[in-house]
Amino acid sequence: MRWNKFTLKTRTEVEDIVISTLTEAGVEGVEIEDKVPLTEEDKKQMFVDILPDGPADDGIAYLSFYLEENEDKEAMLQRVREELEELRNFVDIGEGTITESQTEDKDWINNWKQYFHQFYVDDILIIPSWEQVKEEDQDKMIIHIDPGTAFGTGMHETTQLCMRQLKKYVTDQTELLDVGTGSGILSIVALKLGAKHAVGTDLDPCAISATKENLEANEITEGRMDVMIGNIIDDKAVQDQVGYEKYDIVAANILAEVLVPLTPVIVHQMKKGGIYITSGIIDDKEETVVEAVKKAGLEVLEVTHQGEWVSVTARKN
């Protein structure tokens, strides 16, 4: 399907009120393009510690909305222009010009799959659900992963660092806590390595469906993993549900900024002698996490690197 795309040039300072005005005119959704730097809160929602420098904010915002070909675009544009002219009496919206173009409908949820193909992490084969296992790989450890809308394909260096540490410490008696489980990939690797049971926590409700589908794809029997939604750092109900002093291994592949407040909390979930595997740490935050781990009373066992990313492994003595 082809769509008519309309792009309004305005000022970043008035984005919100212009979007509200577009909504009043009947526009159902708006795409925002500007050069406003991300806030610290924005960065916490992304799997990056440091973002490359972007262009300086020029104060200009482009607000785009879409109409199907069979919609009455002239009537919509007339309403939009009338509302904008009314708004100009109170607010400087800048140019306020509207340009028109056409774009193809895209399946954004699935189009990324063309870039995700099977690959190895050492001797573990990670393969998406839409690809077939080759004959020569049938005897390998195979992890079937379809991340869906939850984070976690196994391609990121931080995930691979955690996987290698899990291979060192998982036993057939391991109770694993996977903080920020995403697609469930680290739990699935641990369960494939023989772990007895895993619990995953995440803030994103999509983690529940993604993990369930991946457990089924890997033929892991029901009951070997539970997923809970909530913030284990400050939600006592989640902490209670997860349980205390019951985990042999805690894996947390998140961000340095999250690991620092998480660590003194998560020690209470770990058994004595339990192993704490962390990653998601950009290299210049290594000492920050190491200090947080030591301050929580844990013994640092190993610090490993891949590219510019770091994993810190520690033990509760």
Short mmCIF file of C-alpha atoms in Angstrom, two decimals:
data_model
loop_
_atom_site.label_atom_id
_atom_site.label_comp_id
_atom_site.label_asym_id
_atom_site.label_seq_id
_atom_site.Cartn_x
_atom_site.Cartn_y
_atom_site.Cartn_z
CA MET A 1 0.00 0.00 0.00
CA ARG A 2 1.19 3.52 -0.79
CA TRP A 3 0.70 6.35 1.67
CA ASN A 4 0.60 10.11 1.25
CA LYS A 5 3.16 11.66 3.60
CA PHE A 6 2.80 15.26 4.78
CA THR A 7 5.71 16.97 6.55
CA LEU A 8 5.25 20.15 8.54
CA LYS A 9 8.29 22.35 9.25
CA THR A 10 8.06 24.01 12.65
CA ARG A 11 10.12 24.91 15.75
CA THR A 12 11.36 22.35 18.27
CA GLU A 13 10.18 24.53 21.17
CA VAL A 14 6.55 24.19 20.09
CA GLU A 15 6.54 20.53 18.97
CA ASP A 16 4.08 19.43 21.65
CA ILE A 17 1.50 22.13 21.08
CA VAL A 18 1.71 21.73 17.27
CA ILE A 19 1.22 17.97 17.60
CA SER A 20 -1.79 18.63 19.85
CA THR A 21 -3.17 20.95 17.18
CA LEU A 22 -2.67 18.32 14.48
CA THR A 23 -4.53 15.83 16.65
CA GLU A 24 -7.43 18.23 17.02
CA ALA A 25 -7.53 18.49 13.22
CA GLY A 26 -7.94 14.72 12.97
CA VAL A 27 -4.36 13.50 12.54
CA GLU A 28 -3.98 10.14 14.31
CA GLY A 29 -0.21 9.87 14.60
CA VAL A 30 2.86 12.06 14.13
CA GLU A 31 6.50 11.21 13.35
CA ILE A 32 9.04 13.65 14.85
CA GLU A 33 12.44 14.50 13.36
CA ASP A 34 14.63 17.03 15.15
CA LYS A 35 18.17 17.50 16.45
CA VAL A 36 17.33 17.85 20.12
CA PRO A 37 19.93 15.89 22.16
CA LEU A 38 18.65 12.88 24.11
CA THR A 39 18.12 13.35 27.82
CA GLU A 40 19.74 11.04 30.38
CA GLU A 41 16.32 9.43 30.87
CA ASP A 42 16.09 8.78 27.11
CA LYS A 43 19.52 7.15 27.12
CA LYS A 44 18.50 4.79 29.93
CA GLN A 45 15.83 3.35 27.64
CA MET A 46 18.42 2.49 24.97
CA PHE A 47 21.09 -0.22 25.01
CA VAL A 48 23.99 2.20 24.73
CA ASP A 49 26.20 3.86 27.30
CA ILE A 50 27.69 6.57 25.09
CA LEU A 51 26.09 7.99 21.99
CA PRO A 52 28.10 9.50 19.14
CA ASP A 53 27.92 13.26 18.93
CA GLY A 54 25.07 14.36 16.71
CA PRO A 55 24.53 17.61 14.85
CA ALA A 56 23.83 20.70 16.92
CA ASP A 57 20.20 21.49 17.62
CA ASP A 58 19.12 24.01 14.99
CA GLY A 59 15.71 24.62 16.57
CA ILE A 60 13.86 23.09 13.62
CA ALA A 61 11.46 20.15 13.84
CA TYR A 62 9.79 18.20 11.06
CA LEU A 63 6.46 16.64 11.99
CA SER A 64 5.14 14.06 9.54
CA PHE A 65 1.74 12.38 9.29
CA TYR A 66 0.39 9.85 6.84
CA LEU A 67 -2.89 9.35 4.96
CA GLU A 68 -3.98 6.38 2.91
CA GLU A 69 -4.41 7.01 -0.80
CA ASN A 70 -8.19 6.71 -0.56
CA GLU A 71 -8.47 9.30 2.24
CA ASP A 72 -9.63 12.82 1.44
CA LYS A 73 -6.29 14.58 1.76
CA GLU A 74 -7.59 17.97 0.62
CA ALA A 75 -10.17 18.06 3.40
CA MET A 76 -7.59 16.99 5.97
CA LEU A 77 -5.04 19.54 4.78
CA GLN A 78 -7.68 22.25 4.89
CA ARG A 79 -8.48 21.41 8.55
CA VAL A 80 -4.79 21.26 9.43
CA ARG A 81 -4.04 24.63 7.85
CA GLU A 82 -7.02 26.27 9.54
CA GLU A 83 -5.97 24.95 12.94
CA LEU A 84 -2.37 26.08 12.38
CA GLU A 85 -3.45 29.57 11.35
CA GLU A 86 -5.53 29.79 14.51
CA LEU A 87 -2.50 28.64 16.53
CA ARG A 88 -0.29 31.31 14.94
CA ASN A 89 -2.33 33.95 16.78
CA PHE A 90 -0.88 32.69 20.04
CA VAL A 91 2.36 30.84 19.23
CA ASP A 92 5.31 31.30 16.86
CA ILE A 93 5.28 28.00 14.96
CA GLY A 94 8.04 29.01 12.55
CA GLU A 95 7.62 28.42 8.81
CA GLY A 96 4.61 26.13 9.15
CA THR A 97 5.07 24.93 5.57
CA ILE A 98 3.74 21.50 4.58
CA THR A 99 5.39 19.35 1.91
CA GLU A 100 3.84 16.24 0.37
CA SER A 101 5.45 12.98 -0.75
CA GLN A 102 4.54 9.32 -1.12
CA THR A 103 5.93 6.32 0.68
CA GLU A 104 5.45 2.56 0.57
CA ASP A 105 3.87 0.69 3.44
CA LYS A 106 6.51 -1.33 5.32
CA ASP A 107 6.35 -4.21 7.76
CA TRP A 108 8.67 -2.62 10.30
CA ILE A 109 8.26 -5.45 12.81
CA ASN A 110 9.53 -8.11 10.40
CA ASN A 111 11.75 -6.34 7.86
CA TRP A 112 14.75 -6.40 10.20
CA LYS A 113 14.84 -10.19 9.86
CA GLN A 114 16.71 -9.91 6.56
CA TYR A 115 19.75 -8.74 8.60
CA PHE A 116 19.69 -11.47 11.28
CA HIS A 117 21.22 -14.78 10.20
CA GLN A 118 22.62 -17.78 12.07
CA PHE A 119 26.05 -17.34 13.65
CA TYR A 120 28.37 -18.92 16.21
CA VAL A 121 29.38 -17.76 19.65
CA ASP A 122 32.38 -20.06 20.06
CA ASP A 123 30.79 -23.53 19.81
CA ILE A 124 27.17 -22.39 20.30
CA LEU A 125 25.07 -21.88 17.17
CA ILE A 126 22.49 -19.09 17.40
CA ILE A 127 19.84 -19.46 14.72
CA PRO A 128 16.64 -17.49 14.06
CA SER A 129 13.36 -19.34 13.80
CA TRP A 130 13.05 -18.67 10.06
CA GLU A 131 16.33 -20.43 9.13
CA GLN A 132 17.14 -24.15 8.92
CA VAL A 133 19.95 -25.91 10.79
CA LYS A 134 22.54 -27.23 8.34
CA GLU A 135 23.29 -30.95 8.35
CA GLU A 136 26.85 -30.41 9.57
CA ASP A 137 25.57 -28.41 12.56
CA GLN A 138 23.07 -30.96 13.86
CA ASP A 139 25.39 -32.15 16.65
CA LYS A 140 26.20 -28.64 17.92
CA MET A 141 24.56 -26.82 20.83
CA ILE A 142 21.83 -24.92 19.01
CA ILE A 143 19.91 -21.96 20.38
CA HIS A 144 16.79 -20.99 18.40
CA ILE A 145 16.06 -17.30 18.92
CA ASP A 146 13.40 -15.03 17.52
CA PRO A 147 13.66 -11.82 19.57
CA GLY A 148 10.33 -10.48 18.33
CA THR A 149 9.91 -7.02 19.86
CA ALA A 150 12.09 -7.81 22.89
CA PHE A 151 15.85 -7.17 22.99
CA GLY A 152 18.23 -10.08 22.54
CA THR A 153 19.52 -11.84 19.43
CA GLY A 154 22.89 -12.81 20.86
CA MET A 155 24.74 -10.74 18.27
CA HIS A 156 25.72 -7.99 20.70
CA GLU A 157 29.16 -8.31 22.30
CA THR A 158 27.72 -7.92 25.80
CA THR A 159 25.42 -10.91 25.35
CA GLN A 160 28.30 -13.01 24.07
CA LEU A 161 30.47 -12.03 27.04
CA CYS A 162 27.72 -13.25 29.39
CA MET A 163 27.27 -16.48 27.46
CA ARG A 164 30.95 -17.33 27.84
CA GLN A 165 30.77 -16.76 31.60
CA LEU A 166 27.65 -18.90 31.89
CA LYS A 167 29.55 -21.76 30.21
CA LYS A 168 32.14 -21.56 33.01
CA TYR A 169 29.76 -21.57 35.97
CA VAL A 170 26.46 -23.32 35.11
CA THR A 171 25.93 -26.78 36.64
CA ASP A 172 22.97 -29.16 36.69
CA GLN A 173 21.97 -27.67 40.06
CA THR A 174 22.05 -24.02 38.97
CA GLU A 175 19.19 -21.71 39.88
CA LEU A 176 19.60 -18.68 37.61
CA LEU A 177 18.22 -15.16 37.93
CA ASP A 178 18.32 -13.28 34.61
CA VAL A 179 17.76 -9.55 35.22
CA GLY A 180 16.62 -7.77 32.05
CA THR A 181 15.89 -11.08 30.34
CA GLY A 182 14.57 -9.60 27.06
CA SER A 183 14.17 -12.49 24.63
CA GLY A 184 15.32 -14.93 27.32
CA ILE A 185 18.51 -15.79 25.46
CA LEU A 186 20.83 -15.96 28.48
CA SER A 187 18.37 -18.10 30.44
CA ILE A 188 17.92 -20.40 27.46
CA VAL A 189 21.69 -20.80 27.08
CA ALA A 190 21.94 -21.63 30.80
CA LEU A 191 19.08 -24.14 30.60
CA LYS A 192 20.65 -25.75 27.52
CA LEU A 193 23.89 -26.00 29.50
CA GLY A 194 21.97 -27.97 32.12
CA ALA A 195 20.75 -25.40 34.65
CA LYS A 196 17.87 -26.62 36.76
CA HIS A 197 15.67 -23.52 36.63
CA ALA A 198 15.69 -19.85 35.58
CA VAL A 199 13.78 -16.74 36.57
CA GLY A 200 13.79 -13.72 34.29
CA THR A 201 12.78 -10.18 35.16
CA ASP A 202 12.21 -7.32 32.74
CA LEU A 203 10.50 -3.95 32.49
CA ASP A 204 9.05 -4.69 29.05
CA PRO A 205 5.87 -6.83 28.94
CA CYS A 206 6.99 -8.03 25.46
CA ALA A 207 9.59 -10.14 27.27
CA ILE A 208 6.88 -12.54 28.42
CA SER A 209 5.67 -13.51 24.93
CA ALA A 210 9.17 -13.41 23.40
CA THR A 211 10.61 -15.66 26.09
CA LYS A 212 7.69 -18.09 25.95
CA GLU A 213 8.07 -18.47 22.18
CA ASN A 214 11.82 -18.99 22.44
CA LEU A 215 11.48 -21.57 25.21
CA GLU A 216 9.07 -23.51 23.02
CA ALA A 217 11.36 -23.19 19.99
CA ASN A 218 14.18 -24.71 22.04
CA GLU A 219 11.95 -27.51 23.37
CA ILE A 220 12.54 -26.43 26.98
CA THR A 221 9.84 -27.96 29.12
CA GLU A 222 7.26 -25.76 30.77
CA GLY A 223 8.11 -24.78 34.33
CA ARG A 224 11.89 -24.54 33.87
CA MET A 225 11.68 -20.76 33.49
CA ASP A 226 9.44 -18.06 34.95
CA VAL A 227 9.28 -14.45 33.77
CA MET A 228 8.25 -11.52 35.96
CA ILE A 229 7.61 -7.93 34.87
CA GLY A 230 8.76 -5.13 37.16
CA ASN A 231 11.75 -3.20 38.47
CA ILE A 232 13.65 -5.39 40.90
CA ILE A 233 15.79 -2.43 42.01
CA ASP A 234 13.04 -0.57 43.84
CA ASP A 235 9.91 -2.74 43.74
CA LYS A 236 9.70 -4.76 46.98
CA ALA A 237 6.89 -6.90 45.55
CA VAL A 238 9.14 -8.00 42.67
CA GLN A 239 12.02 -8.66 45.07
CA ASP A 240 9.76 -10.81 47.26
CA GLN A 241 8.40 -12.70 44.27
CA VAL A 242 11.90 -13.40 42.95
CA GLY A 243 12.98 -14.58 46.39
CA TYR A 244 16.03 -14.19 48.63
CA GLU A 245 19.31 -16.12 48.91
CA LYS A 246 18.17 -18.70 46.37
CA TYR A 247 20.20 -18.11 43.19
CA ASP A 248 23.51 -19.74 42.28
CA ILE A 249 24.00 -17.33 39.39
CA VAL A 250 22.62 -13.87 38.68
CA ALA A 251 23.13 -12.55 35.14
CA ALA A 252 22.53 -8.86 34.43
CA ASN A 253 23.26 -7.69 30.90
CA ILE A 254 21.97 -4.13 31.20
CA LEU A 255 23.85 -0.82 31.48
CA ALA A 256 26.46 0.52 33.88
CA GLU A 257 24.01 3.15 35.14
CA VAL A 258 21.55 0.40 36.03
CA LEU A 259 24.11 -2.05 37.39
CA VAL A 260 25.33 0.43 40.01
CA PRO A 261 21.98 0.67 41.88
CA LEU A 262 21.09 -2.96 41.05
CA THR A 263 24.16 -4.59 42.60
CA PRO A 264 23.59 -3.80 46.32
CA VAL A 265 20.00 -4.99 45.92
CA ILE A 266 20.67 -8.18 44.00
CA VAL A 267 23.18 -9.55 46.52
CA HIS A 268 20.17 -10.40 48.70
CA GLN A 269 18.82 -12.71 45.99
CA MET A 270 22.12 -14.60 45.72
CA LYS A 271 23.15 -17.66 47.70
CA LYS A 272 26.44 -17.56 49.59
CA GLY A 273 29.03 -18.51 47.00
CA GLY A 274 26.71 -17.32 44.23
CA ILE A 275 28.12 -15.90 41.00
CA TYR A 276 27.21 -12.47 39.64
CA ILE A 277 27.72 -12.04 35.86
CA THR A 278 27.32 -8.51 34.54
CA SER A 279 27.72 -6.84 31.17
CA GLY A 280 26.34 -3.97 29.12
CA ILE A 281 29.33 -1.97 30.36
CA ILE A 282 31.14 0.35 27.96
CA ASP A 283 34.88 0.23 28.62
CA ASP A 284 35.21 3.64 30.26
CA LYS A 285 32.58 2.61 32.84
CA GLU A 286 34.50 -0.52 33.87
CA GLU A 287 35.92 0.93 37.09
CA THR A 288 32.52 2.38 38.05
CA VAL A 289 30.94 -1.09 37.97
CA VAL A 290 33.93 -2.81 39.59
CA GLU A 291 33.76 -0.32 42.47
CA ALA A 292 30.00 -0.87 42.85
CA VAL A 293 30.52 -4.64 42.94
CA LYS A 294 33.24 -4.38 45.60
CA LYS A 295 31.21 -1.89 47.64
CA ALA A 296 28.35 -4.40 47.72
CA GLY A 297 30.71 -6.90 49.37
CA LEU A 298 31.31 -9.10 46.34
CA GLU A 299 34.66 -10.50 45.28
CA VAL A 300 35.61 -9.68 41.69
CA LEU A 301 36.70 -12.90 39.99
CA GLU A 302 37.23 -11.82 36.42
CA VAL A 303 36.89 -8.87 34.05
CA THR A 304 36.59 -9.80 30.38
CA HIS A 305 36.44 -7.67 27.25
CA GLN A 306 35.10 -7.87 23.73
CA GLY A 307 35.50 -4.84 21.52
CA GLU A 308 34.69 -1.79 23.65
CA TRP A 309 32.41 -3.77 25.97
CA VAL A 310 33.17 -5.26 29.39
CA SER A 311 31.84 -8.06 31.58
CA VAL A 312 32.49 -8.17 35.32
CA THR A 313 32.07 -11.51 37.13
CA ALA A 314 32.01 -11.62 40.93
CA ARG A 315 31.19 -13.97 43.84
CA LYS A 316 29.25 -13.57 47.07
CA ASN A 317 31.51 -15.02 49.76
#
